[in-house]
Amino acid sequence: MAALTTAPASSSSLATPQAPPPATMKSKPAAAPVSILPGQFAQIYSFIHPALLLSLLVLRFGSVIDDPVTELLHDLPILVVLQVAFAMICLPPAGAAKPSSSPPSAQGEASTAVAEEKTTASRKIGSRRRHAAGKSSSSPSMMGCICAKLTPALLSLTLTSLLATPVLSILLILFGAPLRTHHALTLLCAAHMALLACFPLIYVHGVDGPIWREIWAVSRPVDSVSAGALGTCLGAWFGAVPIPLDWDRPWQAYPITILTGAYLGHLVGVLGGRSEWVFGKRIDFTKEERNVKVE
């Protein structure tokens, strides 16, 4: 009788369980730089505003030398009005536009489908609503738009006064400002710097923790708001250089040169941050790994 033999199972015949494909992880949407609002008046005022700040610095410079405490205190409400007007006219408030996590293709298809449905519906009832609303509908929409921008502006102003100003006062003291004297000058200098640097950042970014971590880490793309804040800090830093020099000039007194440098640095940052060479660029601190042969 023929012997029955069983052939060993080959490796190809054994069914090996395959791991399921890894689930697609949703990538974090790239941070977008803050742009000036596209309206014509916003674009024009975005260039008028730096000129107004520069004129405030030039026209009040002599009075600041004569009586710095009184003059800086009187200039503070003017700076508040200018910064609030700039934020409401030229900048989008926090939460106005957020990046979408959906892919561009799916987002485009969905938007076109929704747009087609809206256009067909609006053609049917659009004319009736226009005649029924009349001129009275313009005023509520305008008031709603103003309130939608005024509320975050006031909240940003409150946070700037309660948080940013004390923090900058402490930083000024840590960087060499008088500790036992000139308390009013230190507080006023910090208030001016906070309105220049921190108020626009709070207005456009709110109190979102991850965004502020990116701001402190200098990992967000550059725009006019972040460049203005950076220019304010760097300008104040370089403005402190003439104070200890033995020139015996009245404008060397603390904190005149610091505030002058802060204003000039803010203007350079705001205008430079809008240029095509800087806007949207990101500072990359990572270094590429290189293969180094050890002999």
mmCIF file of C-alpha atoms in Angstrom:
data_model
loop_
_atom_site.group_PDB
_atom_site.id
_atom_site.type_symbol
_atom_site.label_atom_id
_atom_site.label_comp_id
_atom_site.label_asym_id
_atom_site.label_seq_id
_atom_site.Cartn_x
_atom_site.Cartn_y
_atom_site.Cartn_z
ATOM 1 C CA MET A 1 0.000 0.000 0.000
ATOM 2 C CA ALA A 2 1.227 3.461 -0.803
ATOM 3 C CA ALA A 3 2.254 5.413 2.168
ATOM 4 C CA LEU A 4 0.337 8.609 2.695
ATOM 5 C CA THR A 5 2.608 11.487 3.399
ATOM 6 C CA THR A 6 1.609 15.024 4.245
ATOM 7 C CA ALA A 7 3.688 17.752 2.738
ATOM 8 C CA PRO A 8 4.794 20.481 5.093
ATOM 9 C CA ALA A 9 2.841 23.634 4.720
ATOM 10 C CA SER A 10 4.779 26.265 2.888
ATOM 11 C CA SER A 11 5.186 29.714 4.225
ATOM 12 C CA SER A 12 3.131 31.117 1.369
ATOM 13 C CA SER A 13 0.139 28.935 2.223
ATOM 14 C CA LEU A 14 -0.030 30.125 5.813
ATOM 15 C CA ALA A 15 -2.366 33.016 6.153
ATOM 16 C CA THR A 16 -0.682 35.664 8.216
ATOM 17 C CA PRO A 17 -2.979 38.218 9.740
ATOM 18 C CA GLN A 18 -2.303 41.646 8.324
ATOM 19 C CA ALA A 19 -2.445 44.691 10.465
ATOM 20 C CA PRO A 20 -5.253 47.022 9.573
ATOM 21 C CA PRO A 21 -4.204 50.163 7.761
ATOM 22 C CA PRO A 22 -3.424 52.942 10.132
ATOM 23 C CA ALA A 23 -6.169 55.418 10.553
ATOM 24 C CA THR A 24 -5.561 58.714 8.871
ATOM 25 C CA MET A 25 -4.703 61.275 11.464
ATOM 26 C CA LYS A 26 -6.154 64.687 11.035
ATOM 27 C CA SER A 27 -3.317 67.077 10.520
ATOM 28 C CA LYS A 28 -3.481 70.358 12.323
ATOM 29 C CA PRO A 29 -4.370 73.157 9.917
ATOM 30 C CA ALA A 30 -1.526 75.534 9.234
ATOM 31 C CA ALA A 31 -1.734 78.828 11.043
ATOM 32 C CA ALA A 32 -2.607 81.700 8.763
ATOM 33 C CA PRO A 33 -1.136 85.184 9.185
ATOM 34 C CA VAL A 34 -3.458 87.995 10.190
ATOM 35 C CA SER A 35 -4.255 90.153 7.191
ATOM 36 C CA ILE A 36 -5.613 93.668 7.038
ATOM 37 C CA LEU A 37 -9.314 93.634 6.176
ATOM 38 C CA PRO A 38 -9.895 93.847 2.406
ATOM 39 C CA GLY A 39 -12.139 96.921 2.507
ATOM 40 C CA GLN A 40 -10.886 100.050 0.782
ATOM 41 C CA PHE A 41 -11.229 102.211 3.886
ATOM 42 C CA ALA A 42 -9.413 99.611 6.004
ATOM 43 C CA GLN A 43 -6.545 99.463 3.513
ATOM 44 C CA ILE A 44 -6.219 103.250 3.430
ATOM 45 C CA TYR A 45 -6.462 103.702 7.192
ATOM 46 C CA SER A 46 -3.841 100.999 7.760
ATOM 47 C CA PHE A 47 -1.311 103.467 6.307
ATOM 48 C CA ILE A 48 -2.826 106.532 7.964
ATOM 49 C CA HIS A 49 -2.619 104.977 11.430
ATOM 50 C CA PRO A 50 1.216 104.735 11.546
ATOM 51 C CA ALA A 51 1.391 108.359 10.407
ATOM 52 C CA LEU A 52 -0.914 109.387 13.271
ATOM 53 C CA LEU A 53 1.237 107.532 15.797
ATOM 54 C CA LEU A 54 4.376 109.158 14.405
ATOM 55 C CA SER A 55 2.780 112.608 14.581
ATOM 56 C CA LEU A 56 1.756 111.947 18.199
ATOM 57 C CA LEU A 57 5.368 111.076 19.008
ATOM 58 C CA VAL A 58 6.824 114.113 17.235
ATOM 59 C CA LEU A 59 4.335 116.725 18.409
ATOM 60 C CA ARG A 60 4.429 115.634 22.051
ATOM 61 C CA PHE A 61 8.151 114.967 22.302
ATOM 62 C CA GLY A 62 9.041 118.393 23.715
ATOM 63 C CA SER A 63 6.291 118.205 26.331
ATOM 64 C CA VAL A 64 7.424 114.727 27.354
ATOM 65 C CA ILE A 65 10.917 116.097 28.009
ATOM 66 C CA ASP A 66 9.563 118.969 30.134
ATOM 67 C CA ASP A 67 7.045 116.987 32.209
ATOM 68 C CA PRO A 68 7.088 113.262 31.332
ATOM 69 C CA VAL A 69 4.553 112.057 33.899
ATOM 70 C CA THR A 70 1.848 114.588 33.021
ATOM 71 C CA GLU A 71 2.372 114.338 29.272
ATOM 72 C CA LEU A 72 2.449 110.546 29.127
ATOM 73 C CA LEU A 73 -0.715 110.452 31.216
ATOM 74 C CA HIS A 74 -2.454 112.891 28.861
ATOM 75 C CA ASP A 75 -1.286 110.986 25.774
ATOM 76 C CA LEU A 76 -2.613 107.677 27.054
ATOM 77 C CA PRO A 77 -6.301 108.300 26.138
ATOM 78 C CA ILE A 78 -5.231 109.470 22.657
ATOM 79 C CA LEU A 79 -3.258 106.276 22.151
ATOM 80 C CA VAL A 80 -6.229 104.217 23.361
ATOM 81 C CA VAL A 81 -8.549 105.853 20.813
ATOM 82 C CA LEU A 82 -6.046 105.398 17.979
ATOM 83 C CA GLN A 83 -5.392 101.734 18.765
ATOM 84 C CA VAL A 84 -9.076 100.878 19.230
ATOM 85 C CA ALA A 85 -9.935 102.600 15.960
ATOM 86 C CA PHE A 86 -7.159 100.740 14.143
ATOM 87 C CA ALA A 87 -8.288 97.392 15.530
ATOM 88 C CA MET A 88 -11.951 97.912 14.703
ATOM 89 C CA ILE A 89 -11.305 99.264 11.201
ATOM 90 C CA CYS A 90 -8.372 97.190 9.977
ATOM 91 C CA LEU A 91 -8.181 93.920 11.948
ATOM 92 C CA PRO A 92 -10.470 90.887 12.220
ATOM 93 C CA PRO A 93 -11.580 90.193 15.813
ATOM 94 C CA ALA A 94 -10.739 86.924 17.529
ATOM 95 C CA GLY A 95 -12.827 84.035 16.235
ATOM 96 C CA ALA A 96 -13.956 85.875 13.112
ATOM 97 C CA ALA A 97 -12.203 83.478 10.709
ATOM 98 C CA LYS A 98 -10.764 80.116 11.696
ATOM 99 C CA PRO A 99 -8.975 77.625 9.421
ATOM 100 C CA SER A 100 -11.007 74.641 8.352
ATOM 101 C CA SER A 101 -9.765 71.121 9.042
ATOM 102 C CA SER A 102 -11.401 69.587 5.954
ATOM 103 C CA PRO A 103 -9.389 68.937 2.796
ATOM 104 C CA PRO A 104 -9.451 71.693 0.154
ATOM 105 C CA SER A 105 -11.177 69.491 -2.465
ATOM 106 C CA ALA A 106 -13.994 68.378 -0.178
ATOM 107 C CA GLN A 107 -14.317 71.861 1.170
ATOM 108 C CA GLY A 108 -14.607 73.273 -2.357
ATOM 109 C CA GLU A 109 -17.241 70.726 -3.428
ATOM 110 C CA ALA A 110 -19.306 71.349 -0.331
ATOM 111 C CA SER A 111 -19.053 75.100 -0.704
ATOM 112 C CA THR A 112 -20.125 75.006 -4.368
ATOM 113 C CA ALA A 113 -23.110 72.789 -3.568
ATOM 114 C CA VAL A 114 -24.201 75.035 -0.738
ATOM 115 C CA ALA A 115 -23.641 78.094 -2.895
ATOM 116 C CA GLU A 116 -25.857 76.726 -5.661
ATOM 117 C CA GLU A 117 -28.656 75.968 -3.210
ATOM 118 C CA LYS A 118 -28.393 79.403 -1.674
ATOM 119 C CA THR A 119 -28.452 81.184 -5.022
ATOM 120 C CA THR A 120 -31.565 79.351 -6.187
ATOM 121 C CA ALA A 121 -33.326 80.119 -2.930
ATOM 122 C CA SER A 122 -32.191 83.717 -2.833
ATOM 123 C CA ARG A 123 -33.447 84.379 -6.368
ATOM 124 C CA LYS A 124 -36.961 83.371 -5.355
ATOM 125 C CA ILE A 125 -37.278 85.386 -2.169
ATOM 126 C CA GLY A 126 -34.558 87.993 -2.557
ATOM 127 C CA SER A 127 -36.618 90.664 -4.257
ATOM 128 C CA ARG A 128 -39.441 90.447 -1.727
ATOM 129 C CA ARG A 129 -37.098 90.844 1.224
ATOM 130 C CA ARG A 130 -35.304 93.812 -0.335
ATOM 131 C CA HIS A 131 -38.534 95.729 -0.848
ATOM 132 C CA ALA A 132 -39.859 94.784 2.594
ATOM 133 C CA ALA A 133 -36.696 95.702 4.468
ATOM 134 C CA GLY A 134 -36.000 99.029 2.747
ATOM 135 C CA LYS A 135 -33.654 101.472 4.332
ATOM 136 C CA SER A 136 -34.461 100.401 7.881
ATOM 137 C CA SER A 137 -32.489 97.178 7.543
ATOM 138 C CA SER A 138 -29.163 98.979 7.040
ATOM 139 C CA SER A 139 -29.036 100.549 10.473
ATOM 140 C CA PRO A 140 -29.477 97.346 12.541
ATOM 141 C CA SER A 141 -26.831 95.540 10.488
ATOM 142 C CA MET A 142 -24.433 98.434 10.878
ATOM 143 C CA MET A 143 -25.051 98.599 14.617
ATOM 144 C CA GLY A 144 -24.554 94.842 14.887
ATOM 145 C CA CYS A 145 -21.251 95.080 13.017
ATOM 146 C CA ILE A 146 -20.048 97.868 15.301
ATOM 147 C CA CYS A 147 -21.054 95.954 18.433
ATOM 148 C CA ALA A 148 -19.381 92.802 17.117
ATOM 149 C CA LYS A 149 -16.095 94.718 16.929
ATOM 150 C CA LEU A 150 -16.498 97.056 19.881
ATOM 151 C CA THR A 151 -17.094 94.285 22.401
ATOM 152 C CA PRO A 152 -13.820 92.402 21.714
ATOM 153 C CA ALA A 153 -12.012 95.751 21.548
ATOM 154 C CA LEU A 154 -13.187 96.687 25.044
ATOM 155 C CA LEU A 155 -12.383 93.216 26.382
ATOM 156 C CA SER A 156 -8.931 93.390 24.815
ATOM 157 C CA LEU A 157 -8.410 96.824 26.336
ATOM 158 C CA THR A 158 -9.382 95.478 29.757
ATOM 159 C CA LEU A 159 -6.991 92.531 29.507
ATOM 160 C CA THR A 160 -4.244 94.854 28.295
ATOM 161 C CA SER A 161 -4.705 97.108 31.318
ATOM 162 C CA LEU A 162 -5.061 94.363 33.931
ATOM 163 C CA LEU A 163 -2.531 91.815 32.651
ATOM 164 C CA ALA A 164 -0.136 93.182 30.051
ATOM 165 C CA THR A 165 0.675 96.476 31.773
ATOM 166 C CA PRO A 166 1.714 94.946 35.147
ATOM 167 C CA VAL A 167 3.743 92.232 33.391
ATOM 168 C CA LEU A 168 5.608 94.797 31.285
ATOM 169 C CA SER A 169 6.206 96.925 34.390
ATOM 170 C CA ILE A 170 7.883 93.975 36.086
ATOM 171 C CA LEU A 171 9.925 93.260 32.963
ATOM 172 C CA LEU A 172 11.083 96.873 32.789
ATOM 173 C CA ILE A 173 12.281 96.661 36.382
ATOM 174 C CA LEU A 174 14.029 93.360 35.720
ATOM 175 C CA PHE A 175 15.808 94.900 32.742
ATOM 176 C CA GLY A 176 17.160 97.826 34.741
ATOM 177 C CA ALA A 177 14.378 100.304 35.453
ATOM 178 C CA PRO A 178 14.534 102.037 38.871
ATOM 179 C CA LEU A 179 12.987 99.905 41.566
ATOM 180 C CA ARG A 180 12.589 102.412 44.422
ATOM 181 C CA THR A 181 11.832 105.506 42.360
ATOM 182 C CA HIS A 182 10.089 106.549 39.119
ATOM 183 C CA HIS A 183 7.153 104.233 39.767
ATOM 184 C CA ALA A 184 4.689 106.395 37.820
ATOM 185 C CA LEU A 185 7.035 106.620 34.831
ATOM 186 C CA THR A 186 7.557 102.863 34.800
ATOM 187 C CA LEU A 187 3.821 102.203 34.893
ATOM 188 C CA LEU A 188 3.083 104.750 32.159
ATOM 189 C CA CYS A 189 5.879 103.409 29.973
ATOM 190 C CA ALA A 190 4.523 99.891 30.380
ATOM 191 C CA ALA A 191 0.986 101.077 29.582
ATOM 192 C CA HIS A 192 2.115 102.708 26.323
ATOM 193 C CA MET A 193 4.097 99.629 25.321
ATOM 194 C CA ALA A 194 1.183 97.320 26.188
ATOM 195 C CA LEU A 195 -1.191 99.321 23.992
ATOM 196 C CA LEU A 196 1.270 99.231 21.111
ATOM 197 C CA ALA A 197 2.313 95.578 21.332
ATOM 198 C CA CYS A 198 -0.233 93.543 23.301
ATOM 199 C CA PHE A 199 -3.591 95.147 22.513
ATOM 200 C CA PRO A 200 -3.643 94.194 18.790
ATOM 201 C CA LEU A 201 -2.474 90.653 19.619
ATOM 202 C CA ILE A 202 -5.242 90.160 22.177
ATOM 203 C CA TYR A 203 -7.819 91.604 19.777
ATOM 204 C CA VAL A 204 -7.032 89.232 16.893
ATOM 205 C CA HIS A 205 -6.092 86.100 18.900
ATOM 206 C CA GLY A 206 -8.205 86.365 22.043
ATOM 207 C CA VAL A 207 -7.165 84.158 24.957
ATOM 208 C CA ASP A 208 -6.551 80.946 23.043
ATOM 209 C CA GLY A 209 -3.782 79.118 24.905
ATOM 210 C CA PRO A 210 -2.220 77.183 21.979
ATOM 211 C CA ILE A 211 -2.047 80.325 19.869
ATOM 212 C CA TRP A 212 -0.298 82.265 22.622
ATOM 213 C CA ARG A 213 2.170 79.433 23.113
ATOM 214 C CA GLU A 214 2.993 79.708 19.424
ATOM 215 C CA ILE A 215 3.360 83.478 19.790
ATOM 216 C CA TRP A 216 5.785 83.137 22.693
ATOM 217 C CA ALA A 217 7.683 80.454 20.787
ATOM 218 C CA VAL A 218 7.847 82.714 17.675
ATOM 219 C CA SER A 219 6.469 79.854 15.591
ATOM 220 C CA ARG A 220 3.538 81.623 13.930
ATOM 221 C CA PRO A 221 3.811 83.210 10.488
ATOM 222 C CA VAL A 222 4.797 86.847 10.516
ATOM 223 C CA ASP A 223 2.148 89.523 9.953
ATOM 224 C CA SER A 224 1.749 93.204 10.742
ATOM 225 C CA VAL A 225 0.348 92.510 14.230
ATOM 226 C CA SER A 226 3.105 90.174 15.413
ATOM 227 C CA ALA A 227 5.802 92.230 13.669
ATOM 228 C CA GLY A 228 4.489 95.364 15.361
ATOM 229 C CA ALA A 229 4.692 93.690 18.774
ATOM 230 C CA LEU A 230 8.196 92.423 18.095
ATOM 231 C CA GLY A 231 9.253 95.824 16.798
ATOM 232 C CA THR A 232 7.930 97.480 19.959
ATOM 233 C CA CYS A 233 10.007 95.215 22.208
ATOM 234 C CA LEU A 234 13.165 95.504 20.114
ATOM 235 C CA GLY A 235 12.748 99.259 19.781
ATOM 236 C CA ALA A 236 12.414 99.661 23.550
ATOM 237 C CA TRP A 237 15.477 97.451 24.005
ATOM 238 C CA PHE A 238 17.654 99.581 21.706
ATOM 239 C CA GLY A 239 16.064 102.767 23.037
ATOM 240 C CA ALA A 240 17.566 102.114 26.463
ATOM 241 C CA VAL A 241 21.106 102.338 25.071
ATOM 242 C CA PRO A 242 21.488 106.173 25.238
ATOM 243 C CA ILE A 243 20.332 106.424 28.880
ATOM 244 C CA PRO A 244 23.657 105.594 30.608
ATOM 245 C CA LEU A 245 25.778 107.643 28.175
ATOM 246 C CA ASP A 246 27.415 110.803 29.548
ATOM 247 C CA TRP A 247 25.918 113.235 27.054
ATOM 248 C CA ASP A 248 23.937 115.309 29.589
ATOM 249 C CA ARG A 249 20.984 115.730 27.241
ATOM 250 C CA PRO A 250 17.474 116.276 28.629
ATOM 251 C CA TRP A 251 15.986 113.662 26.304
ATOM 252 C CA GLN A 252 18.207 110.955 27.855
ATOM 253 C CA ALA A 253 16.086 110.840 30.996
ATOM 254 C CA TYR A 254 14.206 107.636 31.764
ATOM 255 C CA PRO A 255 11.972 106.505 30.006
ATOM 256 C CA ILE A 256 11.971 108.960 27.064
ATOM 257 C CA THR A 257 14.368 107.052 24.835
ATOM 258 C CA ILE A 258 12.699 103.720 25.668
ATOM 259 C CA LEU A 259 9.281 104.970 24.587
ATOM 260 C CA THR A 260 10.740 106.654 21.511
ATOM 261 C CA GLY A 261 12.350 103.390 20.471
ATOM 262 C CA ALA A 262 9.128 101.498 21.201
ATOM 263 C CA TYR A 263 7.050 103.812 18.994
ATOM 264 C CA LEU A 264 9.578 103.767 16.141
ATOM 265 C CA GLY A 265 10.006 99.991 16.392
ATOM 266 C CA HIS A 266 6.238 99.522 16.321
ATOM 267 C CA LEU A 267 5.910 101.624 13.169
ATOM 268 C CA VAL A 268 8.708 99.750 11.426
ATOM 269 C CA GLY A 269 7.225 96.394 12.456
ATOM 270 C CA VAL A 270 3.672 97.216 11.342
ATOM 271 C CA LEU A 271 4.773 98.460 7.930
ATOM 272 C CA GLY A 272 7.509 95.877 7.459
ATOM 273 C CA GLY A 273 5.235 93.004 8.461
ATOM 274 C CA ARG A 274 2.978 93.773 5.486
ATOM 275 C CA SER A 275 5.766 93.585 2.908
ATOM 276 C CA GLU A 276 5.865 90.612 0.572
ATOM 277 C CA TRP A 277 9.353 89.647 1.802
ATOM 278 C CA VAL A 278 8.167 89.222 5.409
ATOM 279 C CA PHE A 279 4.406 88.612 5.431
ATOM 280 C CA GLY A 280 3.492 84.963 5.956
ATOM 281 C CA LYS A 281 7.077 83.848 6.556
ATOM 282 C CA ARG A 282 7.859 81.618 9.512
ATOM 283 C CA ILE A 283 11.027 81.485 11.572
ATOM 284 C CA ASP A 284 12.311 77.904 11.580
ATOM 285 C CA PHE A 285 14.527 77.035 14.520
ATOM 286 C CA THR A 286 14.944 73.347 13.592
ATOM 287 C CA LYS A 287 18.164 72.152 12.023
ATOM 288 C CA GLU A 288 18.447 69.400 9.457
ATOM 289 C CA GLU A 289 20.170 66.288 10.656
ATOM 290 C CA ARG A 290 23.431 65.605 8.937
ATOM 291 C CA ASN A 291 25.302 62.302 8.769
ATOM 292 C CA VAL A 292 28.701 62.902 10.286
ATOM 293 C CA LYS A 293 31.285 60.175 9.908
ATOM 294 C CA VAL A 294 33.340 59.597 13.022
ATOM 295 C CA GLU A 295 36.854 58.634 12.159
#
